[in-house]
Short mmCIF file of C-alpha atoms in Angstrom, two decimals:
data_model
loop_
_atom_site.label_atom_id
_atom_site.label_comp_id
_atom_site.label_asym_id
_atom_site.label_seq_id
_atom_site.Cartn_x
_atom_site.Cartn_y
_atom_site.Cartn_z
CA MET A 1 -167.22 -100.55 43.42
CA ASP A 2 -167.73 -101.64 45.47
CA ASP A 3 -164.32 -103.47 47.92
CA PRO A 4 -163.93 -107.65 45.23
CA GLN A 5 -163.70 -109.29 48.35
CA PHE A 6 -166.74 -108.61 49.83
CA LEU A 7 -167.78 -109.80 46.83
CA VAL A 8 -167.20 -112.48 46.90
CA GLY A 9 -169.50 -114.85 48.05
CA THR A 10 -172.89 -112.73 47.96
CA PRO A 11 -175.38 -113.26 45.63
CA ARG A 12 -175.98 -110.18 43.81
CA SER A 13 -179.84 -108.88 44.88
CA GLU A 14 -178.06 -108.25 48.06
CA LEU A 15 -175.37 -106.10 46.46
CA LEU A 16 -178.14 -104.78 45.23
CA ALA A 17 -179.63 -104.40 47.56
CA ASN A 18 -177.66 -102.75 49.28
CA MET A 19 -176.65 -100.46 47.22
CA GLU A 20 -179.94 -99.77 46.59
CA ARG A 21 -180.19 -98.74 50.40
CA GLU A 22 -177.28 -96.45 50.20
CA GLY A 23 -178.65 -94.69 47.91
CA ARG A 24 -176.56 -95.62 44.80
CA ASP A 25 -177.55 -96.41 41.29
CA PRO A 26 -177.78 -100.49 40.95
CA ALA A 27 -177.02 -100.17 37.20
CA THR A 28 -173.21 -99.84 38.11
CA LEU A 29 -173.08 -103.03 39.64
CA ASP A 30 -172.95 -105.08 35.98
CA VAL A 31 -171.28 -102.00 34.83
CA GLY A 32 -168.14 -102.36 36.49
CA ILE A 33 -168.46 -106.19 35.72
CA ASN A 34 -168.82 -106.44 32.67
CA LEU A 35 -165.18 -103.84 32.89
CA VAL A 36 -163.56 -105.85 34.07
CA LEU A 37 -165.27 -110.17 32.23
CA TYR A 38 -163.52 -107.30 29.10
CA PHE A 39 -160.37 -107.75 30.75
CA VAL A 40 -161.12 -110.95 30.98
CA TYR A 41 -161.76 -112.02 27.86
CA ASP A 42 -158.87 -109.91 26.31
CA TYR A 43 -156.73 -112.40 27.82
CA LEU A 44 -158.05 -115.01 26.46
CA PRO A 45 -156.53 -116.93 23.64
CA HIS A 46 -158.50 -116.51 20.41
CA PRO A 47 -159.22 -120.58 19.27
CA PRO A 48 -157.64 -121.46 16.41
CA VAL A 49 -160.92 -122.04 14.49
CA SER A 50 -163.48 -119.44 13.39
CA PRO A 51 -165.84 -119.29 11.40
CA GLY A 52 -165.07 -116.21 8.67
CA SER A 53 -162.17 -119.15 8.32
CA ALA A 54 -163.75 -122.18 7.00
CA PRO A 55 -165.08 -122.27 3.42
CA THR A 56 -168.69 -123.04 2.34
CA LEU A 57 -168.93 -126.84 2.60
CA SER A 58 -171.89 -127.51 0.46
CA LEU A 59 -171.58 -129.73 -3.09
CA ALA A 60 -173.27 -127.17 -5.05
CA GLY A 61 -170.57 -124.54 -4.52
CA ALA A 62 -168.21 -127.39 -5.53
CA SER A 63 -165.32 -126.48 -7.81
CA TRP A 64 -164.43 -129.72 -9.88
CA VAL A 65 -162.10 -130.51 -12.81
CA SER A 66 -163.13 -131.45 -16.09
CA ASP A 67 -162.82 -134.81 -16.28
CA GLY A 68 -165.29 -134.94 -12.82
CA VAL A 69 -162.44 -137.01 -10.21
CA ASP A 70 -163.06 -135.89 -7.19
CA ARG A 71 -158.92 -135.78 -5.73
CA ILE A 72 -160.12 -134.76 -2.34
CA SER A 73 -161.36 -137.52 -1.29
CA ARG A 74 -158.83 -140.01 -3.00
CA LEU A 75 -156.00 -138.25 -0.04
CA PRO A 76 -155.62 -140.47 2.78
CA ASP A 77 -157.64 -140.70 5.85
CA VAL A 78 -154.89 -138.76 8.03
CA LEU A 79 -154.45 -135.28 5.37
CA LEU A 80 -158.82 -136.04 5.56
CA ARG A 81 -158.72 -135.93 9.13
CA ASP A 82 -156.51 -133.18 9.91
CA ILE A 83 -158.53 -130.22 7.43
CA ILE A 84 -161.85 -131.83 8.97
CA SER A 85 -159.73 -130.76 13.17
CA ARG A 86 -158.58 -127.24 10.17
CA LEU A 87 -162.95 -126.37 10.77
CA PRO A 88 -165.68 -125.16 13.35
CA ALA A 89 -166.84 -128.13 15.10
CA LYS A 90 -170.78 -127.04 12.80
CA ASP A 91 -169.09 -127.11 9.51
CA ALA A 92 -166.23 -130.77 10.77
CA ALA A 93 -169.96 -132.80 11.21
CA ARG A 94 -171.80 -131.14 8.45
CA THR A 95 -168.19 -131.85 6.32
CA ALA A 96 -170.22 -136.11 6.80
CA ALA A 97 -173.35 -134.56 4.20
CA LEU A 98 -170.66 -134.28 1.02
CA SER A 99 -170.25 -137.49 0.46
CA SER A 100 -170.52 -141.58 1.43
CA ARG A 101 -165.82 -141.00 1.88
CA TRP A 102 -166.01 -138.42 3.88
CA ARG A 103 -169.70 -139.65 6.71
CA PRO A 104 -167.15 -141.60 9.23
CA LEU A 105 -163.87 -138.91 9.44
CA TRP A 106 -165.25 -136.34 11.26
CA ARG A 107 -166.23 -138.31 14.00
CA SER A 108 -162.75 -139.39 13.88
CA ALA A 109 -160.62 -136.39 13.60
CA PRO A 110 -159.78 -134.44 16.64
CA LEU A 111 -162.51 -131.57 17.06
CA ALA A 112 -162.47 -127.61 17.99
CA LEU A 113 -165.35 -126.69 19.89
CA VAL A 114 -166.10 -123.17 20.66
CA ASP A 115 -169.23 -121.98 22.00
CA SER A 116 -169.64 -118.71 20.10
CA HIS A 117 -169.92 -120.47 16.73
CA LEU A 118 -172.38 -121.92 17.87
CA LEU A 119 -175.49 -118.98 18.05
CA PRO A 120 -176.36 -117.35 14.44
CA ASP A 121 -174.03 -114.92 14.20
CA GLY A 122 -171.71 -117.33 14.67
CA GLY A 123 -170.34 -114.69 18.26
CA ALA A 124 -169.88 -111.50 15.43
CA ALA A 125 -171.63 -109.58 17.88
CA GLY A 126 -169.15 -110.19 21.13
CA GLN A 127 -169.76 -110.90 24.72
CA PHE A 128 -172.63 -111.17 26.59
CA THR A 129 -173.81 -107.75 28.47
CA ILE A 130 -174.04 -109.20 32.33
CA GLY A 131 -178.14 -109.15 33.05
CA ALA A 132 -178.48 -111.49 29.32
CA PRO A 133 -180.17 -114.34 29.62
CA SER A 134 -177.68 -117.52 29.49
CA PRO A 135 -179.19 -119.37 25.09
CA ARG A 136 -179.98 -122.17 26.26
CA ALA A 137 -179.82 -123.55 22.76
CA VAL A 138 -176.03 -122.89 22.42
CA THR A 139 -175.40 -125.14 25.68
CA ASP A 140 -177.80 -127.85 24.66
CA ALA A 141 -175.57 -127.95 21.10
CA VAL A 142 -172.85 -128.10 23.22
CA SER A 143 -173.67 -131.11 25.33
CA ARG A 144 -175.06 -132.94 22.48
CA VAL A 145 -171.66 -132.28 20.48
CA LEU A 146 -169.75 -133.76 23.04
CA ALA A 147 -172.30 -136.74 23.38
CA ALA A 148 -171.18 -137.33 19.73
CA HIS A 149 -168.45 -137.49 19.73
CA PRO A 150 -165.77 -139.72 20.01
CA GLY A 151 -163.12 -137.34 21.45
CA PRO A 152 -160.58 -136.19 21.55
CA PHE A 153 -160.94 -132.31 21.47
CA ARG A 154 -158.89 -130.12 20.20
CA CYS A 155 -159.96 -127.68 22.09
CA VAL A 156 -162.67 -126.76 23.60
CA HIS A 157 -164.07 -123.16 24.34
CA LEU A 158 -166.43 -123.05 26.64
CA THR A 159 -167.92 -118.93 27.91
CA ARG A 160 -170.70 -117.98 26.79
CA SER A 161 -172.87 -120.06 29.53
CA THR A 162 -174.27 -118.64 33.11
CA MET A 163 -172.76 -122.00 34.94
CA GLU A 164 -174.82 -121.71 38.32
CA GLU A 165 -177.18 -122.18 35.57
CA HIS A 166 -176.65 -125.35 34.03
CA ARG A 167 -174.47 -127.01 36.80
CA GLY A 168 -175.53 -129.77 36.11
CA GLU A 169 -174.40 -129.90 32.12
CA MET A 170 -171.11 -127.89 33.57
CA ALA A 171 -170.50 -131.75 35.90
CA ARG A 172 -171.50 -133.72 32.17
CA TRP A 173 -168.98 -131.48 30.57
CA LEU A 174 -165.94 -131.81 32.56
CA ASP A 175 -166.68 -135.75 32.47
CA ILE A 176 -166.39 -136.26 29.73
CA LEU A 177 -163.46 -133.89 28.41
CA VAL A 178 -161.07 -135.15 30.83
CA ALA A 179 -162.54 -139.44 29.73
CA LYS A 180 -162.69 -138.27 25.54
CA GLY A 181 -159.34 -136.05 26.58
CA VAL A 182 -159.23 -132.44 25.58
CA GLN A 183 -156.43 -130.90 24.40
CA GLU A 184 -156.59 -127.11 24.65
CA LEU A 185 -159.54 -125.68 27.10
CA VAL A 186 -160.87 -122.41 27.45
CA PHE A 187 -163.64 -122.37 30.50
CA VAL A 188 -164.89 -119.57 31.35
CA ASN A 189 -168.21 -118.68 34.10
CA ARG A 190 -170.15 -116.24 33.61
CA PRO A 191 -171.20 -114.59 36.74
CA TRP A 192 -173.22 -113.77 38.77
CA PRO A 193 -171.97 -115.48 41.32
CA LEU A 194 -168.43 -114.67 41.17
CA ASP A 195 -167.23 -117.98 43.06
CA LEU A 196 -169.33 -120.90 42.03
CA ARG A 197 -166.62 -123.58 42.19
CA LEU A 198 -165.26 -125.30 40.63
CA PRO A 199 -165.95 -129.52 39.75
CA ALA A 200 -162.79 -131.44 40.87
CA THR A 201 -162.77 -133.63 38.21
CA LEU A 202 -160.58 -131.50 36.24
CA PHE A 203 -157.65 -132.32 38.04
CA SER A 204 -157.97 -135.46 36.57
CA CYS A 205 -158.19 -134.14 33.00
CA ALA A 206 -154.02 -135.50 32.07
CA SER A 207 -154.23 -135.05 28.55
CA LEU A 208 -154.26 -130.98 29.06
CA THR A 209 -151.88 -128.62 26.84
CA ARG A 210 -153.09 -125.67 27.32
CA LEU A 211 -155.57 -124.24 29.77
CA TYR A 212 -157.46 -121.07 31.06
CA LEU A 213 -160.02 -120.21 34.11
CA GLY A 214 -161.62 -117.15 34.42
CA VAL A 215 -163.56 -116.06 36.94
CA TRP A 216 -164.39 -119.59 39.65
CA ARG A 217 -163.02 -120.88 42.48
CA ILE A 218 -159.99 -122.98 42.44
CA PRO A 219 -161.67 -126.71 44.18
CA ASP A 220 -159.89 -127.55 47.47
CA THR A 221 -156.46 -128.54 46.60
CA ALA A 222 -155.99 -130.27 49.93
CA ALA A 223 -158.76 -132.74 48.96
CA VAL A 224 -157.81 -133.61 45.43
CA PRO A 225 -156.57 -136.98 45.02
CA ARG A 226 -152.43 -136.93 45.20
CA GLY A 227 -151.84 -138.53 41.91
CA ALA A 228 -153.79 -135.61 39.80
CA ARG A 229 -151.12 -134.32 37.51
CA PHE A 230 -151.29 -132.41 34.47
CA PRO A 231 -148.15 -134.17 32.68
CA ASN A 232 -149.18 -132.75 29.65
CA LEU A 233 -149.74 -128.71 30.20
CA LYS A 234 -147.66 -126.23 29.39
CA GLU A 235 -149.00 -122.87 29.96
CA LEU A 236 -151.69 -122.45 32.72
CA GLY A 237 -154.32 -118.95 32.56
CA LEU A 238 -155.77 -117.61 35.71
CA CYS A 239 -158.58 -115.03 34.96
CA MET A 240 -160.06 -113.27 37.91
CA THR A 241 -160.01 -116.76 40.09
CA VAL A 242 -160.55 -116.99 43.63
CA MET A 243 -157.42 -119.13 45.37
CA GLU A 244 -155.24 -119.09 48.24
CA ASP A 245 -152.02 -119.52 47.78
CA ARG A 246 -151.66 -123.64 48.75
CA ASP A 247 -154.58 -124.05 45.37
CA LEU A 248 -151.41 -122.08 43.22
CA ALA A 249 -148.61 -123.99 44.44
CA PHE A 250 -150.61 -127.60 43.92
CA MET A 251 -151.33 -126.51 40.24
CA LEU A 252 -147.81 -125.43 39.58
CA GLU A 253 -145.82 -128.35 41.32
CA ARG A 254 -148.39 -131.23 39.70
CA SER A 255 -147.11 -128.66 35.98
CA PRO A 256 -143.90 -130.40 35.93
CA VAL A 257 -143.15 -129.21 32.15
CA LEU A 258 -145.31 -125.73 32.59
CA GLU A 259 -144.08 -122.58 30.26
CA SER A 260 -145.66 -120.45 30.32
CA LEU A 261 -147.91 -119.31 33.96
CA ILE A 262 -150.63 -116.38 33.63
CA ILE A 263 -152.82 -114.82 36.71
CA MET A 264 -155.53 -111.71 35.51
CA GLY A 265 -156.89 -110.18 38.10
CA SER A 266 -156.63 -112.50 40.66
CA GLN A 267 -160.37 -112.03 42.62
CA THR A 268 -158.48 -112.86 46.26
CA GLY A 269 -154.80 -111.78 47.44
CA VAL A 270 -152.41 -114.66 46.84
CA ARG A 271 -149.49 -115.05 47.00
CA LEU A 272 -147.21 -116.16 43.90
CA ARG A 273 -144.04 -118.79 45.21
CA LEU A 274 -142.20 -120.20 41.88
CA VAL A 275 -140.80 -123.04 42.49
CA SER A 276 -140.18 -124.93 38.91
CA GLN A 277 -138.02 -126.44 36.41
CA SER A 278 -140.11 -126.29 34.02
CA VAL A 279 -141.67 -122.00 33.75
CA ARG A 280 -139.85 -119.59 31.52
CA CYS A 281 -142.38 -116.52 31.61
CA VAL A 282 -144.34 -115.82 34.17
CA GLN A 283 -147.22 -112.50 32.98
CA LEU A 284 -148.85 -110.95 35.61
CA GLY A 285 -151.81 -108.59 34.41
CA TYR A 286 -154.22 -106.80 36.01
CA THR A 287 -153.91 -107.84 39.94
CA TYR A 288 -152.18 -107.33 43.11
CA LEU A 289 -150.49 -109.67 44.42
CA GLU A 290 -148.32 -108.68 47.41
CA ASP A 291 -145.65 -110.97 47.28
CA ILE A 292 -143.82 -112.27 44.26
CA GLU A 293 -141.21 -113.96 44.91
CA VAL A 294 -139.09 -116.21 42.98
CA VAL A 295 -137.91 -118.86 44.53
CA ASP A 296 -136.39 -122.09 42.55
CA ALA A 297 -137.18 -121.09 38.07
CA PRO A 298 -133.63 -122.07 36.55
CA ARG A 299 -135.84 -122.12 33.02
CA LEU A 300 -137.58 -118.54 33.96
CA GLU A 301 -136.35 -115.42 30.71
CA ARG A 302 -139.26 -113.18 32.25
CA LEU A 303 -141.42 -111.70 34.49
CA PHE A 304 -144.47 -109.46 33.29
CA GLN A 305 -146.26 -106.95 35.50
CA SER A 306 -148.87 -104.46 33.61
CA ASP A 307 -151.75 -103.17 34.22
CA ASN A 308 -151.41 -102.73 38.43
CA PHE A 309 -154.84 -101.44 39.41
CA ARG A 310 -154.01 -100.80 42.65
CA GLN A 311 -154.45 -97.57 42.45
CA SER A 312 -157.71 -97.62 40.98
CA GLU A 313 -160.98 -97.65 42.00
CA LEU A 314 -161.90 -101.19 41.97
CA THR A 315 -159.36 -101.80 44.39
CA ASP A 316 -159.54 -102.94 48.34
CA PRO A 317 -158.61 -99.31 49.73
CA SER A 318 -156.49 -101.07 52.93
CA ILE A 319 -154.03 -102.38 50.01
CA LYS A 320 -154.04 -99.32 48.30
CA ASN A 321 -151.27 -97.22 50.18
CA CYS A 322 -149.03 -101.06 50.94
CA SER A 323 -145.39 -101.81 48.89
CA SER A 324 -145.50 -105.17 47.62
CA LYS A 325 -142.55 -107.57 47.90
CA ILE A 326 -140.27 -108.75 44.35
CA LYS A 327 -137.93 -111.24 45.20
CA ILE A 328 -135.35 -113.30 42.33
CA GLY A 329 -134.13 -115.98 44.52
CA CYS A 330 -132.91 -118.62 42.13
CA ALA A 331 -133.62 -117.66 38.59
CA PRO A 332 -130.44 -117.94 36.74
CA ASN A 333 -131.70 -116.88 33.08
CA LEU A 334 -133.94 -114.64 33.50
CA ARG A 335 -133.62 -111.85 30.78
CA VAL A 336 -137.00 -109.85 30.95
CA LEU A 337 -138.52 -107.65 33.92
CA GLY A 338 -140.85 -105.61 34.65
CA TYR A 339 -143.04 -103.73 34.91
CA ILE A 340 -141.87 -102.57 38.41
CA LEU A 341 -142.38 -99.68 40.94
CA PRO A 342 -139.63 -98.39 43.05
CA GLY A 343 -141.03 -96.56 45.90
CA GLU A 344 -144.44 -98.97 45.36
CA GLN A 345 -142.40 -102.68 45.25
CA GLU A 346 -139.73 -103.60 47.28
CA LEU A 347 -137.19 -105.55 45.25
CA GLY A 348 -135.18 -107.94 46.86
CA ILE A 349 -131.87 -110.16 44.88
CA SER A 350 -130.41 -113.01 46.57
CA ASN A 351 -127.74 -113.54 44.35
CA THR A 352 -124.83 -111.35 46.66
CA VAL A 353 -121.38 -110.03 44.81
CA ILE A 354 -118.28 -108.23 47.38
CA VAL A 355 -117.80 -104.64 45.54
CA ALA A 356 -115.51 -102.09 47.04
CA GLY A 357 -115.42 -104.67 50.24
CA ALA A 358 -119.84 -103.98 50.39
CA LYS A 359 -121.85 -106.72 49.15
CA GLU A 360 -124.84 -105.57 46.68
CA SER A 361 -127.09 -107.88 45.53
CA ILE A 362 -127.29 -108.48 41.74
CA ALA A 363 -129.39 -109.98 38.95
CA PRO A 364 -126.55 -109.98 35.90
CA SER A 365 -128.79 -112.26 33.64
CA VAL A 366 -131.56 -109.27 33.30
CA GLN A 367 -130.72 -107.28 30.34
CA ILE A 368 -134.36 -105.08 29.49
CA LEU A 369 -135.49 -103.77 32.79
CA ALA A 370 -139.10 -102.01 32.89
CA ILE A 371 -140.10 -99.34 35.45
CA GLU A 372 -142.81 -97.38 35.88
CA VAL A 373 -141.33 -94.22 38.15
CA GLN A 374 -143.49 -91.63 39.83
CA PHE A 375 -141.01 -88.64 39.06
CA GLY A 376 -143.33 -85.93 41.03
CA CYS A 377 -142.15 -88.37 44.06
CA ARG A 378 -139.21 -87.08 45.67
CA ASN A 379 -139.40 -91.33 47.72
CA SER A 380 -139.63 -92.80 44.42
CA ILE A 381 -137.32 -91.45 42.19
CA LYS A 382 -134.79 -92.17 44.96
CA LYS A 383 -135.29 -96.00 44.45
CA VAL A 384 -133.88 -96.33 41.36
CA PRO A 385 -130.26 -95.81 41.39
CA GLY A 386 -130.86 -98.80 43.68
CA PHE A 387 -132.63 -100.69 41.45
CA LEU A 388 -130.74 -99.83 38.54
CA ARG A 389 -127.46 -100.94 40.37
CA CYS A 390 -129.42 -104.81 40.66
CA PHE A 391 -128.83 -105.18 37.52
CA PRO A 392 -125.26 -104.56 36.41
CA ASN A 393 -125.63 -106.67 32.47
CA LEU A 394 -128.73 -104.30 32.02
CA GLY A 395 -128.91 -103.64 27.79
CA THR A 396 -132.20 -101.93 27.64
CA LEU A 397 -134.50 -100.13 30.31
CA HIS A 398 -137.72 -98.59 29.88
CA VAL A 399 -139.32 -96.14 31.89
CA GLN A 400 -142.78 -94.40 32.03
CA SER A 401 -143.29 -91.45 33.50
CA PRO A 402 -147.46 -91.39 35.17
CA ARG A 403 -149.10 -87.39 35.26
CA ILE A 404 -147.31 -86.27 38.30
CA PRO A 405 -150.32 -85.23 41.25
CA LYS A 406 -151.14 -81.58 41.99
CA GLU A 407 -149.56 -82.28 45.41
CA SER A 408 -146.52 -83.62 44.08
CA THR A 409 -143.91 -84.98 46.63
CA GLY A 410 -140.47 -83.12 46.34
CA LYS A 411 -138.68 -82.98 43.12
CA VAL A 412 -134.85 -83.86 42.54
CA ASN A 413 -132.59 -82.86 40.10
CA LEU A 414 -129.38 -83.24 38.30
CA LYS A 415 -126.85 -83.82 41.37
CA PHE A 416 -128.79 -85.23 43.38
CA TRP A 417 -127.73 -88.16 40.31
CA GLN A 418 -123.63 -86.83 40.13
CA GLU A 419 -123.84 -87.05 43.95
CA GLY A 420 -125.31 -90.74 44.03
CA GLY A 421 -121.69 -92.88 43.11
CA PRO A 422 -121.37 -94.83 39.96
CA ILE A 423 -124.52 -96.80 38.07
CA LYS A 424 -122.99 -99.25 36.30
CA CYS A 425 -125.60 -100.84 34.12
CA VAL A 426 -125.40 -97.16 32.47
CA LEU A 427 -121.55 -96.95 33.15
CA GLN A 428 -121.00 -100.15 30.94
CA SER A 429 -123.83 -102.08 28.62
CA LEU A 430 -126.82 -99.64 28.44
CA LYS A 431 -127.22 -98.64 24.76
CA LYS A 432 -131.30 -97.87 24.88
CA LEU A 433 -133.23 -96.09 26.67
CA PHE A 434 -136.76 -95.75 26.29
CA PHE A 435 -138.78 -92.57 28.12
CA TYR A 436 -142.21 -92.60 27.11
CA GLU A 437 -144.85 -90.00 28.40
CA PHE A 438 -142.18 -87.15 29.21
CA ARG A 439 -143.72 -83.78 30.37
CA GLY A 440 -140.41 -82.21 31.25
CA SER A 441 -140.52 -82.12 33.95
CA ARG A 442 -137.33 -80.90 36.61
CA SER A 443 -136.58 -84.11 37.54
CA GLU A 444 -137.24 -85.93 34.29
CA VAL A 445 -134.83 -84.07 32.77
CA ALA A 446 -132.21 -84.32 35.41
CA PHE A 447 -132.54 -87.89 35.10
CA LEU A 448 -132.55 -88.02 31.54
CA LYS A 449 -129.72 -85.93 30.73
CA PHE A 450 -127.92 -88.55 33.21
CA ILE A 451 -128.50 -91.02 31.32
CA ALA A 452 -126.86 -89.14 28.18
CA GLU A 453 -123.95 -87.61 30.43
CA ARG A 454 -122.52 -90.97 32.14
CA GLY A 455 -123.81 -93.30 29.41
CA ARG A 456 -120.38 -93.83 27.80
CA VAL A 457 -121.85 -97.46 25.75
CA LEU A 458 -125.86 -96.11 24.69
CA GLU A 459 -126.74 -96.38 21.26
CA GLN A 460 -130.43 -94.95 21.37
CA MET A 461 -132.42 -92.11 23.39
CA VAL A 462 -136.67 -92.64 22.37
CA VAL A 463 -138.43 -89.83 24.18
CA VAL A 464 -141.96 -89.53 23.55
CA VAL A 465 -143.35 -86.57 24.12
CA ALA A 466 -146.93 -86.42 26.31
CA LYS A 467 -149.44 -84.44 24.45
CA GLU A 468 -150.11 -82.13 27.33
CA CYS A 469 -146.90 -80.67 26.18
CA PHE A 470 -148.81 -79.22 23.13
CA SER A 471 -150.87 -77.25 24.30
CA PRO A 472 -151.80 -73.21 23.99
CA GLY A 473 -150.34 -71.31 26.74
CA GLY A 474 -147.27 -73.90 28.18
CA ASP A 475 -143.83 -73.39 28.71
CA GLY A 476 -143.04 -74.85 25.05
CA VAL A 477 -141.74 -77.86 23.92
CA ASN A 478 -138.40 -76.38 22.97
CA ALA A 479 -137.66 -74.91 26.05
CA LYS A 480 -138.76 -78.58 27.87
CA LEU A 481 -136.36 -80.27 25.79
CA LYS A 482 -133.95 -77.82 25.12
CA PRO A 483 -131.17 -79.39 28.16
CA LEU A 484 -131.47 -82.85 27.08
CA THR A 485 -130.41 -81.36 23.31
CA ASN A 486 -127.72 -79.55 24.60
CA ALA A 487 -126.27 -82.15 26.96
CA LYS A 488 -122.58 -83.29 27.71
CA TRP A 489 -123.38 -86.71 25.89
CA ASN A 490 -120.89 -88.94 26.78
CA SER A 491 -121.38 -91.31 23.46
CA LYS A 492 -120.50 -89.20 20.74
CA GLY A 493 -123.06 -91.74 18.17
CA CYS A 494 -125.67 -91.63 19.80
CA LYS A 495 -128.97 -90.95 17.59
CA LEU A 496 -132.01 -89.03 20.13
CA GLU A 497 -135.33 -89.71 18.64
CA LEU A 498 -138.10 -87.16 19.88
CA PHE A 499 -141.68 -88.48 19.59
CA LYS A 500 -145.51 -86.54 20.06
CA SER A 501 -147.55 -89.19 21.64
CA PRO A 502 -150.62 -90.16 20.27
CA LEU A 503 -151.78 -90.81 22.98
CA THR A 504 -154.34 -89.17 25.78
CA ASP A 505 -155.13 -90.24 29.36
CA VAL A 506 -152.10 -92.79 29.47
CA ALA A 507 -153.85 -93.97 32.61
CA GLY A 508 -150.45 -96.60 32.63
CA PRO A 509 -147.51 -98.35 30.44
CA ILE A 510 -148.47 -99.40 27.29
CA CYS A 511 -148.46 -103.95 26.97
CA SER A 512 -149.01 -106.56 25.07
CA HIS A 513 -149.53 -109.53 27.20
CA ARG A 514 -148.82 -111.88 23.61
CA HIS A 515 -145.99 -110.15 22.85
CA ALA A 516 -145.04 -111.44 26.99
CA SER A 517 -145.77 -114.35 26.19
CA ASP A 518 -144.73 -114.79 22.59
CA LEU A 519 -141.21 -115.65 23.62
CA GLY A 520 -139.20 -114.97 19.91
CA PHE A 521 -140.45 -111.11 20.36
CA ALA A 522 -137.74 -110.02 21.36
CA ASP A 523 -138.61 -107.14 23.30
CA PRO A 524 -142.20 -106.90 24.41
CA PHE A 525 -142.22 -103.95 26.22
CA ASP A 526 -141.29 -102.16 23.23
CA LEU A 527 -144.27 -101.28 21.27
CA LYS A 528 -143.04 -98.61 18.58
CA TYR A 529 -146.42 -97.73 18.67
CA TYR A 530 -145.23 -94.08 18.40
CA TYR A 531 -143.46 -94.30 15.19
CA LYS A 532 -146.22 -93.84 13.66
CA SER A 533 -147.12 -90.62 15.60
CA GLU A 534 -145.50 -86.53 14.33
CA THR A 535 -141.30 -86.38 15.01
CA ILE A 536 -140.23 -83.52 17.34
CA SER A 537 -137.20 -81.07 15.47
CA VAL A 538 -135.64 -79.41 18.22
CA SER A 539 -134.15 -76.26 17.52
#
């Protein structure tokens, strides 16, 4: 697939013509874009209503009590409006046919409008593929509902229209939503093009509490009125958007109560400079940011990075060999951090302390850390001790071990770890270690033995062994794990748990973006997918 930077602003017809001239299959363009859209839709929040959850609304199907009295209709208006607001838009409108008592209520109830529910199958067939015609009937139905209902709108999910084909309707939709008030808006442009400019009207929508934008070019914020703000916005998702650094900074600055920021697959390079007194969770998925700088975020609890596209075929070759930087300034409540890639990402922490006469940069609040370490690359392994020293109070460590490339660039043995000096968190605070896709390399074994022999308070070590270790003709799982089970464990009460990985051809860490943003889920990296698999006994 072409460089994403080249795709932005290029007509589809021109791209297809270029591919034909170069002898490439034009069909691969739509296959690639469909894949990107699949990831975009996966990141969108689920609508609060669904056709399958709504009861059939008809008098014939109603269940009446023996005395024939309709007690539901006797409920106060406030309760009836609450019932209607929990129905899909089509069913909410149909309540007007139940009786004269219900007729005016749907217009006064906060409406939930999901355009996929307006399809004949209620959206059961899934998202349309690129090239499929935009459903005119759905677009017309959305226009009718928005015009007929006086508002407010509880939630509006518009994801089924190719907005380029309906620019007039799109502009009117936003004007109506701003005027009538919408709390939750999911607004996705179906390509082509990939960089259709979002109308700046959206920045006037003060009622928003949740906003997800997909496959848009963010308006030039320099031209947005200075008074534009999102005073009630708590959750912001930017999926496959085209934006500049200043656009992201503008949206953060104008969202004073924002708690959750999700950036998924930014089409253009952007630097995240986080200055927010309210943000608690930042989630970065399927994206590559050159700089991630937490400048001043006193309430930030989670910085979650997953599904790095840097080594993907979709990634611009110019950045594949570039290192990114994570800088942590004022973030006194940052508790969860990862996945970080030692050797590929630089870590900078502004908070320093004096240890044995030398300055050390530390983030004492971090308790859960996830790292992806290429144990076949000596330069990556050498970065790990320095990373761990930055987190003196670390309680849980997750380590993902990707497949070692055929041309390994060096390994380390136990001596490397023993001579590297003490690591405070390993000695004093680390209680849980999770190691995923263990393949039995010398470097992996050396790392695990070091933790086992130095960890004074270690309570649990989980090792998930890659499926390839069980293939016929291998060295044998017992032989690979023997050095670990025979280690002189410092913590006699530590429980070693060994599992056979249920996964094949693992491309990266197993993550859940929904768990990442759920602050009630204590450890978003521990998905326990391995518990359903076979346990391993080493004889």
